[in-house]
Short mmCIF file of C-alpha atoms and ligand atoms in Angstrom, two decimals:
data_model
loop_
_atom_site.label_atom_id
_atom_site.label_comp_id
_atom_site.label_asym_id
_atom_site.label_seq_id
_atom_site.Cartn_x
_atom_site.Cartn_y
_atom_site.Cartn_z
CA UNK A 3 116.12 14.26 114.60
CA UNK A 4 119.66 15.01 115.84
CA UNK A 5 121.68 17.69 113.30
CA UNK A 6 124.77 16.15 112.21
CA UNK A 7 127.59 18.68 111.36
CA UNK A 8 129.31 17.17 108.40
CA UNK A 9 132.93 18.54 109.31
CA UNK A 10 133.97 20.26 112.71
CA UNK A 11 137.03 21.25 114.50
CA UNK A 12 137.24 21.88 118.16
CA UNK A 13 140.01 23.72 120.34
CA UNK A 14 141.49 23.13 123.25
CA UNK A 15 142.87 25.85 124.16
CA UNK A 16 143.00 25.15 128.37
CA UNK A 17 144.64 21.60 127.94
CA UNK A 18 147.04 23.21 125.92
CA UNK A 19 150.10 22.71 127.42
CA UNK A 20 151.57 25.45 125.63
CA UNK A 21 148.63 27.68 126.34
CA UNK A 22 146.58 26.55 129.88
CA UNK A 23 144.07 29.19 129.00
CA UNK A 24 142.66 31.67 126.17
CA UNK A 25 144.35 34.88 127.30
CA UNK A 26 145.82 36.56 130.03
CA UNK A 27 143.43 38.29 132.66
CA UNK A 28 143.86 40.64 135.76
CA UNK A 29 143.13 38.23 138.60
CA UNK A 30 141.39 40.98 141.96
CA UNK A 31 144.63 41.82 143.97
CA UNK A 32 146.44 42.77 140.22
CA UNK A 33 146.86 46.01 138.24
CA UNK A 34 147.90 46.96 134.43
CA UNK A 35 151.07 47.88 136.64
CA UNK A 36 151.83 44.12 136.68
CA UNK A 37 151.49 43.52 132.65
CA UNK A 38 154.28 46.50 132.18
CA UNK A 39 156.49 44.83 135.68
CA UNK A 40 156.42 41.72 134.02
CA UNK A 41 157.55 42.90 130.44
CA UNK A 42 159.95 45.31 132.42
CA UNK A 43 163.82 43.64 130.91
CA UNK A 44 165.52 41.26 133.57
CA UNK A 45 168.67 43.03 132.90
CA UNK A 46 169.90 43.54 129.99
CA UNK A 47 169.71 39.63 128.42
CA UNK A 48 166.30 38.63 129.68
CA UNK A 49 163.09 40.02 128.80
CA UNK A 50 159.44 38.76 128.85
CA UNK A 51 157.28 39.83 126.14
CA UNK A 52 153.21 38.59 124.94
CA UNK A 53 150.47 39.89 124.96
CA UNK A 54 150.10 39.53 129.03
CA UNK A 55 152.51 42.07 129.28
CA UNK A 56 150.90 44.96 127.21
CA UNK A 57 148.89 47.50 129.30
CA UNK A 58 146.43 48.56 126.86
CA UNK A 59 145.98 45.55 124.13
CA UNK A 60 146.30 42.75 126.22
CA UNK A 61 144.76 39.42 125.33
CA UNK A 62 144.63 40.29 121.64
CA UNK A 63 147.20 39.45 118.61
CA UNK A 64 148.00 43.14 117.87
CA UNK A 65 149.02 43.96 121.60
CA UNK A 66 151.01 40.76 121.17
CA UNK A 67 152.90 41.69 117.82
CA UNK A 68 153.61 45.16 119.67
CA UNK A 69 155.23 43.91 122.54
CA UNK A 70 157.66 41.25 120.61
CA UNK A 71 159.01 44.01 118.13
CA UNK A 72 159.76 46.44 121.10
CA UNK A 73 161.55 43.35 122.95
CA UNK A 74 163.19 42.91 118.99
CA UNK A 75 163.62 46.74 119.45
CA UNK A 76 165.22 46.77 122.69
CA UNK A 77 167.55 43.70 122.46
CA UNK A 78 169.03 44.95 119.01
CA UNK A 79 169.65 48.64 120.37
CA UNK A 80 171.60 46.62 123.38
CA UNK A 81 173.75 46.06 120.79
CA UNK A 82 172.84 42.19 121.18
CA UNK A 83 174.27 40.05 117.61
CA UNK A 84 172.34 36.87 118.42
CA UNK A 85 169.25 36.44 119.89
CA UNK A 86 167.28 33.29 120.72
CA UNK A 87 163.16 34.66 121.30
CA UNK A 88 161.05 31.24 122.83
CA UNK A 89 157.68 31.48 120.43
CA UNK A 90 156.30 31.58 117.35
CA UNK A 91 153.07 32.86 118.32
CA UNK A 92 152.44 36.68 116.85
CA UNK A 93 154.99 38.21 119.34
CA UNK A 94 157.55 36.11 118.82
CA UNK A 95 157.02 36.43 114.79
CA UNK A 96 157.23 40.50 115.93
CA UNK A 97 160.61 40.18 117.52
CA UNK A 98 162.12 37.99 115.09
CA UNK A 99 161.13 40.20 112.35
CA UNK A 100 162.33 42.93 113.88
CA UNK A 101 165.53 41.57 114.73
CA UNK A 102 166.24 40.11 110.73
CA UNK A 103 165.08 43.69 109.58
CA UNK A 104 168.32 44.88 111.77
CA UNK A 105 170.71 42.62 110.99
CA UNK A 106 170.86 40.43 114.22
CA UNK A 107 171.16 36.80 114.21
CA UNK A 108 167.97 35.58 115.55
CA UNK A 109 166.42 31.86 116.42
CA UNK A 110 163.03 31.01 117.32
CA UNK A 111 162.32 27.68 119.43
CA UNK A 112 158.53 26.67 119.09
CA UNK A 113 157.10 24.29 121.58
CA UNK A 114 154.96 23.24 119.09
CA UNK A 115 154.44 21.53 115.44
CA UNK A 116 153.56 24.63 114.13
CA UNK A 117 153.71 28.24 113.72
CA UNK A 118 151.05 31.09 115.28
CA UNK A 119 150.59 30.64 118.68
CA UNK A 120 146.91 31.10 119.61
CA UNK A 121 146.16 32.11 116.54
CA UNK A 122 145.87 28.58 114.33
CA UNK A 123 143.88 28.13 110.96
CA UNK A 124 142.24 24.88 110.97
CA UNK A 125 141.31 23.45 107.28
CA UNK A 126 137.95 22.15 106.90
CA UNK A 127 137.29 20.41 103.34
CA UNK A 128 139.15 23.00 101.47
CA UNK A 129 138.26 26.35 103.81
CA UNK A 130 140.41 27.31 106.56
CA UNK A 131 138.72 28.70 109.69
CA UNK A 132 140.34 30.13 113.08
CA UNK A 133 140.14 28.13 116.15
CA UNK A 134 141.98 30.68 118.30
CA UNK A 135 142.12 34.45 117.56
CA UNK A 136 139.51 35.49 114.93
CA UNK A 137 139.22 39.24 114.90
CA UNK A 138 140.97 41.99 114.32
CA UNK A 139 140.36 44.19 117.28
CA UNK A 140 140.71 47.87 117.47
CA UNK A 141 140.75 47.91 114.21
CA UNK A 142 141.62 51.23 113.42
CA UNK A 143 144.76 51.29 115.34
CA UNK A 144 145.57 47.31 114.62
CA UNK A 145 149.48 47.07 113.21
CA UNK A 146 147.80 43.40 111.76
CA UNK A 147 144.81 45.06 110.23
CA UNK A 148 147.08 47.46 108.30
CA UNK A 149 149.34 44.49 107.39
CA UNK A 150 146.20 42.52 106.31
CA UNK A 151 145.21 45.75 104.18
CA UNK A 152 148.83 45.82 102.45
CA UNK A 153 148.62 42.14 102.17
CA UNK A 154 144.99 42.68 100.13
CA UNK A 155 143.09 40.01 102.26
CA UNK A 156 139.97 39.73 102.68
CA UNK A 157 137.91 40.60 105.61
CA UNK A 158 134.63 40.96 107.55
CA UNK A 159 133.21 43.49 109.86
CA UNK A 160 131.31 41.90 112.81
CA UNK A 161 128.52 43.65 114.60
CA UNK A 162 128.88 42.90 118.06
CA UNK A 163 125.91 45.42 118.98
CA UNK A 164 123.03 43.51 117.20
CA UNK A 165 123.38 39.81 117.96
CA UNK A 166 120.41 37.46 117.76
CA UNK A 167 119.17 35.89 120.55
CA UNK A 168 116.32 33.18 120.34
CA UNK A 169 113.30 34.12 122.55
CA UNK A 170 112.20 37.42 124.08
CA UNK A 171 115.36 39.60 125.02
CA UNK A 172 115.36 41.50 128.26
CA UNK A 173 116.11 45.04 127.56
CA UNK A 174 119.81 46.09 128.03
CA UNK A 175 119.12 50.19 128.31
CA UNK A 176 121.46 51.44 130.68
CA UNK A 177 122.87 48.22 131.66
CA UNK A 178 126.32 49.03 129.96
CA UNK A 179 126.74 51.96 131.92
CA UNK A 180 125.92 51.06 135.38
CA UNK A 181 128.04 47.68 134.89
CA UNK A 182 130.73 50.20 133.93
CA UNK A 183 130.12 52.43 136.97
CA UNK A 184 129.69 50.04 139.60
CA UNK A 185 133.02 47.94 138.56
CA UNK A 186 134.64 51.58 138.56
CA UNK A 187 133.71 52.34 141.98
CA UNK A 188 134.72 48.74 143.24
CA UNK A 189 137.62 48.50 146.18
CA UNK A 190 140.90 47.61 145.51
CA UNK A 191 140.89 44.22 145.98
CA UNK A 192 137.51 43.33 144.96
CA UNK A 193 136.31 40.50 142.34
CA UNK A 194 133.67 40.94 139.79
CA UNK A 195 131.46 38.45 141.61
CA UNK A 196 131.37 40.79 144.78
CA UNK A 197 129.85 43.75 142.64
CA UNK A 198 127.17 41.32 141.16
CA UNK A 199 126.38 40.15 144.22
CA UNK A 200 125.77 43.54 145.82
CA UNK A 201 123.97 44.58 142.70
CA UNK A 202 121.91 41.79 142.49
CA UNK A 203 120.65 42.67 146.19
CA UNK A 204 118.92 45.65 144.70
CA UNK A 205 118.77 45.33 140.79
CA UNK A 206 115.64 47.83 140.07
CA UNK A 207 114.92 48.79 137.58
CA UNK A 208 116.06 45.78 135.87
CA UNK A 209 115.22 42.16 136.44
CA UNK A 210 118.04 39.96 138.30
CA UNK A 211 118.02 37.71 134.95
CA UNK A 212 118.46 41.04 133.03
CA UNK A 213 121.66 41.40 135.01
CA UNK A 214 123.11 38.11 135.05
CA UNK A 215 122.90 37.52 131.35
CA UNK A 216 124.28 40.68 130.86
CA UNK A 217 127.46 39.74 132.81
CA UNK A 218 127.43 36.47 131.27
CA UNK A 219 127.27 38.30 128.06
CA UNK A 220 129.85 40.93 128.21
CA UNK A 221 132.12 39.75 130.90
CA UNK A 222 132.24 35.76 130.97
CA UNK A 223 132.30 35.47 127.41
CA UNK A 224 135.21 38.45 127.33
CA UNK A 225 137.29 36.53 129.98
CA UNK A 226 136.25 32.91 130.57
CA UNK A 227 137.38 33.39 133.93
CA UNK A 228 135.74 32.59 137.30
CA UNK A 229 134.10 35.98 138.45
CA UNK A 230 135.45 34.99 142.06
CA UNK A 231 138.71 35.41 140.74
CA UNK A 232 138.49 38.55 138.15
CA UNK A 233 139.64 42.24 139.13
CA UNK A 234 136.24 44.33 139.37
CA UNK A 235 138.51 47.29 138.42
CA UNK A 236 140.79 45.89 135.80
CA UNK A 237 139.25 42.33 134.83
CA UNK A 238 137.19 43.94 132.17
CA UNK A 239 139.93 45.17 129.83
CA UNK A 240 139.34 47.44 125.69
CA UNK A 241 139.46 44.91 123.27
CA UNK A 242 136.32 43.91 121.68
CA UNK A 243 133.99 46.85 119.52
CA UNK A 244 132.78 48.34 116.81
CA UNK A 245 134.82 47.74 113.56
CA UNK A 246 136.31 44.68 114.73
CA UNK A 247 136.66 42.40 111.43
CA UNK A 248 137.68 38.90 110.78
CA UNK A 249 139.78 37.15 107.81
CA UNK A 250 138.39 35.07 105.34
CA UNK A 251 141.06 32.69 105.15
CA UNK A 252 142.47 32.70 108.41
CA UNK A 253 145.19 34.29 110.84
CA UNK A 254 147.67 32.15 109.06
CA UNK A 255 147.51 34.07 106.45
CA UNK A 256 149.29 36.90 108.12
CA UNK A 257 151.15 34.13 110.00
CA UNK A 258 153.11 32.59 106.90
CA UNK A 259 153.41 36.26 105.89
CA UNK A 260 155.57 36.93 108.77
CA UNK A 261 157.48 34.02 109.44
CA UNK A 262 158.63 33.91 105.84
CA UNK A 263 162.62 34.03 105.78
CA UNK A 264 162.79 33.66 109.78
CA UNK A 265 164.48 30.80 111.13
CA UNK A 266 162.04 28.90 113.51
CA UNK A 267 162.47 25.75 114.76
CA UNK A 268 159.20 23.90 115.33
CA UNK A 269 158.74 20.92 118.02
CA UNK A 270 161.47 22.47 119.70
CA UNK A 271 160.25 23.09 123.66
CA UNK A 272 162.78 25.23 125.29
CA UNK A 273 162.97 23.54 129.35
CA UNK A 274 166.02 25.64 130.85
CA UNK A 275 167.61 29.53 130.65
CA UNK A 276 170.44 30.45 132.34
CA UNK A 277 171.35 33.83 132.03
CA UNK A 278 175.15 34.00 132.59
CA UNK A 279 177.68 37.29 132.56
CA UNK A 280 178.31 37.34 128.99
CA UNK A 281 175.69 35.36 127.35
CA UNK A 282 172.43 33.17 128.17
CA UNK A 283 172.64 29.34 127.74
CA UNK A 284 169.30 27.85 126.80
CA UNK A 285 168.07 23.95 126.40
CA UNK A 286 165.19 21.73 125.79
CA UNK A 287 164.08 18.77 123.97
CA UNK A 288 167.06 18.65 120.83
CA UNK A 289 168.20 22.40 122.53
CA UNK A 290 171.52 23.00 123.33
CA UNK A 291 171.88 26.88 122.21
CA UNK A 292 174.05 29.55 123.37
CA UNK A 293 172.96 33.55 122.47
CA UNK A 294 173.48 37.19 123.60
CA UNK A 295 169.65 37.42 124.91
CA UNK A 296 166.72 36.14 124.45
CA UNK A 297 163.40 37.25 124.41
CA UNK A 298 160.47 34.54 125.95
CA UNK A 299 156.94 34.91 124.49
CA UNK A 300 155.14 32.24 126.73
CA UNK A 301 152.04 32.78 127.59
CA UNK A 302 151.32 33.55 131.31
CA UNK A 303 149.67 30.24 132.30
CA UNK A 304 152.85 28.40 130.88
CA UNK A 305 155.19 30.95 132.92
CA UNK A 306 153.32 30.17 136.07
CA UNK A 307 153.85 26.36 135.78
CA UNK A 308 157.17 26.72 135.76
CA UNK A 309 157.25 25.02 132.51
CA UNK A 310 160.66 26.77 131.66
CA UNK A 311 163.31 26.60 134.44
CA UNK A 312 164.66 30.33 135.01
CA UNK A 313 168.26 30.50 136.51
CA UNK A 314 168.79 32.77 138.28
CA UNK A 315 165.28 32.57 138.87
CA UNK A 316 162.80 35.08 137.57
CA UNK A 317 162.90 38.32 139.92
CA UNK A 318 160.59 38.82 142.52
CA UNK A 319 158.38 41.53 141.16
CA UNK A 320 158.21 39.93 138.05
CA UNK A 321 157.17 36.43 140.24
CA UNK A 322 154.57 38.44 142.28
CA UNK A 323 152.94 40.07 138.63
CA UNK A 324 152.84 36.64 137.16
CA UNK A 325 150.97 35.66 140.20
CA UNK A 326 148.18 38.42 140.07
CA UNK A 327 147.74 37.52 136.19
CA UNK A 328 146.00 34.71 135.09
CA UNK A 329 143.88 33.10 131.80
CA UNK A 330 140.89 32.17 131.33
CA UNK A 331 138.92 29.42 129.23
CA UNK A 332 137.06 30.68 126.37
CA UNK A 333 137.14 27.38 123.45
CA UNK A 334 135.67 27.76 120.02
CA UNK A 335 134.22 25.03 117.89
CA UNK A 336 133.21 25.37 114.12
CA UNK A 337 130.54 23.39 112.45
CA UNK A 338 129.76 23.03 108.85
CA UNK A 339 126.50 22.10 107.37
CA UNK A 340 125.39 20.32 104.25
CA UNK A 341 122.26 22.90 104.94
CA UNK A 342 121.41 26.18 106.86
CA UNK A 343 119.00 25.77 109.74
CA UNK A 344 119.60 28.67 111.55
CA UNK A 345 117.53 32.47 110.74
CA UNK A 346 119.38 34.89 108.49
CA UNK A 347 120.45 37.58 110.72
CA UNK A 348 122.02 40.90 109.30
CA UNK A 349 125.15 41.05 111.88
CA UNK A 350 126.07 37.03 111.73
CA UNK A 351 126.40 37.34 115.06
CA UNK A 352 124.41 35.21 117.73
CA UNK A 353 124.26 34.46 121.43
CA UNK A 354 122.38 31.77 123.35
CA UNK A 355 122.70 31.28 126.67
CA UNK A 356 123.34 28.47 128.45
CA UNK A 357 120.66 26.47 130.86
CA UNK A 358 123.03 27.67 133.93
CA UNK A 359 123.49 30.46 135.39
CA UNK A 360 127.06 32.08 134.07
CA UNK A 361 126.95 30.21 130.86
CA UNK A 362 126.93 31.73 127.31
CA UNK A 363 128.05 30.90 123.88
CA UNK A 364 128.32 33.05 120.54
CA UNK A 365 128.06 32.31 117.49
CA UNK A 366 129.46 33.43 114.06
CA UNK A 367 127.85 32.56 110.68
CA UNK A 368 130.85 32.11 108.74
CA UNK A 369 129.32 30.78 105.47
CA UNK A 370 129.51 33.86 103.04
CA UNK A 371 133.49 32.45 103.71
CA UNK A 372 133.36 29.86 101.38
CA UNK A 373 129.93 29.31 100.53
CA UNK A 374 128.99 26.33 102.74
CA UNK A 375 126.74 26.80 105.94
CA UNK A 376 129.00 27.15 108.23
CA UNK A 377 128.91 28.57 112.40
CA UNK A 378 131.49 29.61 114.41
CA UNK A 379 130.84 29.12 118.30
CA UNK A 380 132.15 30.46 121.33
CA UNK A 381 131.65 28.98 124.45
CA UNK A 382 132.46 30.10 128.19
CA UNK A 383 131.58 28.95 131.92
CA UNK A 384 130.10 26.19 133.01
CA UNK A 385 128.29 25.11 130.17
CA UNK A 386 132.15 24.60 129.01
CA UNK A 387 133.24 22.46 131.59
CA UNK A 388 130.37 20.07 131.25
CA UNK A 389 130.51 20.22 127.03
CA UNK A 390 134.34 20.02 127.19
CA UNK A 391 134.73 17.21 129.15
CA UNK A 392 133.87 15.02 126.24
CA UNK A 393 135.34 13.83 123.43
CA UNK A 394 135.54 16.57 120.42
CA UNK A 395 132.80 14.47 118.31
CA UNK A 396 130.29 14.98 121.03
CA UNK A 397 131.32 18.22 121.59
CA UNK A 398 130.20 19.10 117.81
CA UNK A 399 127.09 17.08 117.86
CA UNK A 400 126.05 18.78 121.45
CA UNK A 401 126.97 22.19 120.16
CA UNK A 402 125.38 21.86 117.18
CA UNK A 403 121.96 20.64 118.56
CA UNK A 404 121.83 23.28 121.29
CA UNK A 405 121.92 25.86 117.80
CA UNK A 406 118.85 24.03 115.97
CA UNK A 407 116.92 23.82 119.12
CA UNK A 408 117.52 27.65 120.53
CA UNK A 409 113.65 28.02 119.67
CA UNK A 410 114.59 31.14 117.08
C1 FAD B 18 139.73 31.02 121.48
C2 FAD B 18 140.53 32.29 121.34
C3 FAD B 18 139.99 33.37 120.68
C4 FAD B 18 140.72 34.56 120.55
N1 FAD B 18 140.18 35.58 119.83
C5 FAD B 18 140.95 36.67 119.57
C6 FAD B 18 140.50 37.63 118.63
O1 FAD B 18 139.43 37.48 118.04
N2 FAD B 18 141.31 38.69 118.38
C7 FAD B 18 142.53 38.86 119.00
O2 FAD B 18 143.21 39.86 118.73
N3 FAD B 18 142.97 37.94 119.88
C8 FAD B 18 142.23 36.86 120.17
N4 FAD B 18 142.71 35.89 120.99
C9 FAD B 18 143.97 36.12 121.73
C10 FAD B 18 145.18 35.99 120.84
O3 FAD B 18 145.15 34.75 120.18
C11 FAD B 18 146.43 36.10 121.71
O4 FAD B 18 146.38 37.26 122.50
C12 FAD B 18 147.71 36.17 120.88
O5 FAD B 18 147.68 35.27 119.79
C13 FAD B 18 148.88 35.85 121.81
O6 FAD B 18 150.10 35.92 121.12
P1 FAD B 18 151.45 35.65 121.93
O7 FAD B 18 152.52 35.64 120.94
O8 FAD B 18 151.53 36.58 123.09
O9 FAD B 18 151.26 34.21 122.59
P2 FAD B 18 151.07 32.81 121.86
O10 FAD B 18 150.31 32.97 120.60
O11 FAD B 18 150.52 31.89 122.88
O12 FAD B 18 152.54 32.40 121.46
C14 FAD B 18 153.44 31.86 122.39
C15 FAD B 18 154.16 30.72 121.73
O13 FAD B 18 155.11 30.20 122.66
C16 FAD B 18 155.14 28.79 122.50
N5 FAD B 18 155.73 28.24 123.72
C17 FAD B 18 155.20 28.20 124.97
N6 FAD B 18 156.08 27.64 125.82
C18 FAD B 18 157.17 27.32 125.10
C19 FAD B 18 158.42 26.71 125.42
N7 FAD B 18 158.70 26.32 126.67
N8 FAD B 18 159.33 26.53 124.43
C20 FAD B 18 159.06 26.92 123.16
N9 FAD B 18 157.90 27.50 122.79
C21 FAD B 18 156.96 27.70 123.76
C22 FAD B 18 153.71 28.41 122.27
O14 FAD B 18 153.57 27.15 121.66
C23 FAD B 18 153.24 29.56 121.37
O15 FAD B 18 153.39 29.24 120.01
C24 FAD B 18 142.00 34.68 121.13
C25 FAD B 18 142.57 33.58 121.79
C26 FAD B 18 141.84 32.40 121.89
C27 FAD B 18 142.46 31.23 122.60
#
């Protein structure tokens, strides 16, 4: 008998147009030199800000929050009365803020219908659930996770150490270390899939499967990117351990927090900046706006495309970063349940890989939330491609059947 989820929600965060990926990545030929070139100011009325540009908290909403209130920092000790900041993802909410709290004019152009970014609560029947960012990572030095604390909400500690797999597990011992080592020891230049192939020449003591999954486990589901493409060095960037704790409730949460009193205009895409001698002139669908400087959150993907037209255009070492950064495709679905079917497990955290090699999904038992049996997937490489080239119904039904037949 099929399982029928009874409400779902699926992202998409690579057809995004305001997205084209899950979060920024060091593609082989890049550095964390080209996250701090390409948040390096354009003068002194242009600067790029994001979560691609921090060094050390890349790819996650805290790193992202950072980043916009030193932009907010930097454009208000400028002297700057008016700012225009393109985003209301969390480092655009981080500049604005910043900017109200001293006194500058500031206005925020959102591409889309609403506020948050890639962070975006989705409500299903009467709970609200994240279908982009979940955790808060690092926790103890997350800015959001002491926000969350002032704010009194409610969250969860994840295990990311103990997940349940169905079926025998291959033993991991030592596997995180000599991943660690060998991607260390990589030359410039090389991918991720060059060290696995070499290592997979001679894997002893471990199996070649042992391996693989591994690298499905901690590295494709960590990037979504094509291991071809990833930085052995600097693909595999600190984000995701121990202490890491989602919020019952949702991101948005600390998203209407910090948008409250800011002045954002929503389904407002901003197409053109020029930065002139003694202003910048942006416009856009309904945008004809004139400010002192402005401050672009995009994410890298979006930059890339050319999406927003930069005149004069964006310098070349901020081009050639742009160019050795990248996102990959990491999408999320959540099921609910009218009954559990899946093994109590005392981390909520599962994995099951896919049938092909390089495919993995993860899984999040999100029903102590609100009660109802609910599962939070991840899903990365090519069992992505072929599930997400579906419509979002199938997507749910597939998803959930490949959980009730894991064989726990
Ligand atoms: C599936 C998924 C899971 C994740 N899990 C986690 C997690 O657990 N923990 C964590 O910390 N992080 C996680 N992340 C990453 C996190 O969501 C991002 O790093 C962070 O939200 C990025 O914030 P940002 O402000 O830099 O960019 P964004 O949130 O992308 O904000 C940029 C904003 O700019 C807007 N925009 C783009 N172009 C234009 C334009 N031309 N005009 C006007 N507006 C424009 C966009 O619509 C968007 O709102 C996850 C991301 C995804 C996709």
């Amino acid at each position: 008998m099929p399982i029928v989820p009874v409400a779902y929600a699926v992202s998409r965060w690579g057809e995004d147009p305001w997205s084209r990926g899950s979060w920024s990545l060091i593609g082989r030929h890049g550095s964390p030199a080209d996250r701090v070139q390409l948040g390096t100011p354009v003068g002194t009325r242009l600067r790029i800000a994001g979560e691609a540009t921090h060094p050390t908290r890349s790819g996650m909403t805290h790193g992202a929050y950072e980043k916009g209130v030193e932009a907010g920092i930097w454009a208000a000790e400028l002297g700057h009365r008016r700012v225009a900041v393109v985003g209301a993802g969390m480092a655009g909410l981080g500049a604005a803020r910043e900017l109200m709290a001293r006194g500058v004019s500031v206005q925020v152009f959102e591409a889309r219908e609403r506020l948050g970014g890639r962070t975006a609560g989705v409500d299903l029947d009467g709970c609200t659930f994240d279908l982009g960012a979940n955790w808060l990572q690092q926790y103890d030095e997350n800015v959001l996770a002491r926000l969350a604390e002032r704010l009194g909400l409610t969250t969860t500690v994840t295990d990311f150490n103990d997940p349940r797999e169905p079926g025998p597990v291959a033993s991991e011992a030592g596997l995180e270390q000599a991943l660690h080592d060998r991607l260390q020891a990589a030359p410039a230049g090389a991918s991720v899939a060059d060290v696995l192939s070499e290592w997979l020449q001679s894997p002893e003591p471990w199996t070649p499967l042992a391996i693989r999954r591994y690298v499905d486990a901690e590295i494709t589901m960590d990037t979504g990117a094509p291991l071809e493409w990833l930085s052995a060095r600097h693909g595999f960037e600190a984000g995701v351990g121990e202490g890491d704790a989602w919020i019952t409730g949702s991101y948005r949460l600390l998203v209407d927090h910090l948008a409250d009193g800011l002045d954002v205009r929503l389904g407002h895409p901003v197409q053109s900046i020029r930065v002139e001698s003694d202003g910048v002139h942006l416009t856009g669908l309904a945008i004809d706006h004139r400010a002192d400087a402005i401050i672009v959150t995009a994410p890298v993907n979006v930059l890339a495309a050319d999406v927003i037209h930069f005149e004069p255009p964006l310098p070349a070492a901020h081009r050639a970063a742009l160019g050795r950064l990248g996102m990959g495709r990491v999408e999320k679905v959540i099921l609910r349940f009218d009954e559990r079917f899946w093994p109590e497990h005392t981390s909520g955290y599962y994995r099951i890989h896919g049938p092909d090699e390089g495919s993995v999904s993860e899984w999040l038992d999100a029903t102590a939330a609100d009660g109802n049996p609910t599962l939070v997937g991840l899903f990365a490489g090519p069992w992505l491609d072929a599930l997400w080239a579906r419509p979002d119904a199938e997507i749910a039904g597939a998803a959930a059947q490949i959980v009730h037949s894991a064989g726990w």
